[in-house]
C-alpha positions as CSV (number, residue, x, y, z in Angstrom):
1,M,55.9,-16.2,40.7
2,F,52.8,-18.5,40.7
3,I,51.8,-17.3,44.2
4,K,52.4,-13.7,43.3
5,F,50.1,-14.0,40.3
6,L,47.4,-15.3,42.7
7,K,47.6,-12.4,45.0
8,T,44.9,-9.7,45.0
9,D,44.3,-6.4,46.6
10,N,41.7,-5.3,49.2
11,S,39.2,-3.8,46.7
12,K,35.6,-4.3,47.8
13,T,34.2,-3.2,44.4
14,T,36.0,-5.8,42.3
15,I,33.2,-8.1,43.1
16,L,31.0,-6.1,40.8
17,I,33.2,-6.8,37.8
18,R,33.6,-10.4,38.8
19,L,29.9,-10.9,39.0
20,M,29.3,-9.3,35.6
21,V,32.1,-11.1,33.8
22,G,31.6,-14.4,35.5
23,A,27.8,-14.5,35.1
24,V,27.9,-13.6,31.4
25,F,30.6,-16.2,30.5
26,F,29.0,-18.9,32.7
27,S,25.6,-18.4,31.2
28,E,26.9,-18.1,27.6
29,G,28.9,-21.3,28.0
30,I,25.8,-23.2,29.2
31,Q,23.8,-21.8,26.3
32,K,26.4,-23.2,23.8
33,F,25.3,-26.7,25.0
34,L,21.6,-25.9,25.4
35,F,21.3,-24.3,22.0
36,P,24.1,-25.6,19.9
37,D,22.6,-24.8,16.5
38,D,22.2,-21.1,17.4
39,L,24.9,-20.4,19.9
40,G,27.4,-23.3,19.7
41,A,28.6,-25.4,16.8
42,G,26.0,-24.0,14.5
43,R,27.0,-20.5,15.0
44,F,30.7,-21.4,14.7
45,A,29.9,-23.1,11.4
46,K,28.0,-20.1,10.1
47,I,31.0,-17.9,11.0
48,G,33.3,-20.2,9.0
49,L,35.4,-21.5,11.9
50,P,37.1,-24.9,11.4
51,S,35.9,-27.9,13.4
52,P,32.7,-26.1,14.7
53,D,31.5,-29.1,16.7
54,F,34.8,-29.3,18.6
55,L,35.1,-25.6,19.0
56,G,31.6,-25.1,20.2
57,S,32.1,-27.6,23.0
58,F,35.7,-26.4,23.7
59,V,34.7,-22.7,24.0
60,G,31.5,-23.5,25.9
61,T,33.5,-25.6,28.4
62,F,36.1,-22.9,29.0
63,E,33.3,-20.3,29.4
64,I,31.6,-22.4,32.0
65,L,34.7,-23.3,34.0
66,C,36.4,-19.9,33.8
67,G,33.1,-18.1,34.4
68,A,32.5,-20.2,37.5
69,L,36.1,-19.5,38.8
70,V,35.7,-15.8,38.2
71,L,32.3,-15.8,40.0
72,I,33.8,-17.4,43.2
73,G,37.1,-15.5,42.8
74,L,39.3,-18.6,42.6
75,F,42.4,-18.4,40.4
76,T,40.8,-15.2,39.0
77,R,43.8,-14.0,37.1
78,F,44.4,-17.4,35.5
79,A,40.7,-17.8,34.6
80,S,40.6,-14.4,32.9
81,I,43.3,-15.3,30.4
82,P,41.2,-17.8,28.4
83,L,38.3,-15.4,28.6
84,I,40.4,-12.6,27.1
85,I,41.4,-14.9,24.2
86,I,37.8,-16.0,23.6
87,M,36.7,-12.3,23.4
88,L,39.6,-11.3,21.0
89,V,38.7,-14.2,18.7
90,A,35.0,-13.4,19.0
91,I,35.6,-9.7,18.0
92,A,38.0,-10.7,15.2
93,T,35.7,-13.3,13.7
94,T,32.3,-11.6,14.1
95,K,33.0,-7.9,14.0
96,A,35.6,-7.5,11.2
97,E,32.9,-8.1,8.6
98,V,30.5,-5.7,10.2
99,L,33.3,-3.1,10.2
100,A,34.0,-3.7,6.5
101,D,30.4,-3.8,5.4
102,K,28.6,-1.3,7.7
103,G,31.3,0.9,9.2
104,F,32.9,1.8,12.5
105,W,29.9,3.0,14.4
106,E,27.8,-0.1,13.5
107,M,30.7,-2.3,14.6
108,L,31.0,-0.5,17.9
109,H,27.3,-0.7,18.5
110,G,27.2,-4.5,17.7
111,S,30.2,-5.2,19.8
112,R,29.4,-3.3,23.0
113,T,29.0,-6.5,25.1
114,D,32.1,-8.0,23.6
115,W,34.1,-5.0,24.6
116,A,32.6,-4.9,28.1
117,M,33.6,-8.6,28.6
118,L,37.0,-8.1,27.1
119,L,37.8,-5.0,29.3
120,G,36.2,-6.6,32.4
121,S,38.4,-9.7,31.8
122,I,41.5,-7.5,31.4
123,F,40.6,-5.7,34.6
124,L,40.5,-9.0,36.5
125,L,43.8,-10.1,35.0
126,I,45.4,-6.9,36.3
127,K,43.6,-6.6,39.7
128,G,42.8,-10.2,40.7
129,G,39.7,-11.2,42.6
130,G,39.5,-8.5,45.2
131,L,38.6,-8.6,48.9
132,W,35.7,-10.9,48.6
133,S,37.3,-13.7,46.7
134,I,38.6,-17.2,47.5
135,D,42.0,-16.0,46.2
136,K,42.1,-13.4,49.0
137,R,41.1,-16.0,51.7
138,M,43.6,-18.6,50.4
139,F,46.6,-16.3,50.1
140,K,45.9,-13.7,52.8
141,N,47.7,-10.9,51.1
142,G,47.4,-7.3,50.1
143,K,49.1,-4.9,47.8
């Protein structure tokens, strides 16, 4: 089961999604540590999340690690799972109020990057790392 979950197909274009998703999460994770008041613990406190100091570091660490794994295509499917959870929580905690206060279209506009990252991560969960990934080299396989 574990090995089957690591397998990927021969898609050459999956690298585009991997680069987009991996680079965004990797850079956002780093920024949570560089700018904690605006993008890390401070932002989590402003949203009203519990233990913002812990959560800022926790989420930032997962974004860096999983973003790096996605970028190089190593354990791509596993790395996408925490990223999906991060995006679902981000949408629920930051966009529900916008939806209630400003409506559907404003919420969609404000969450376009969130949706792109969520759907990109789901794509990687389904497809894996593609042809140009370490997963492919390690587990010489194809669908």
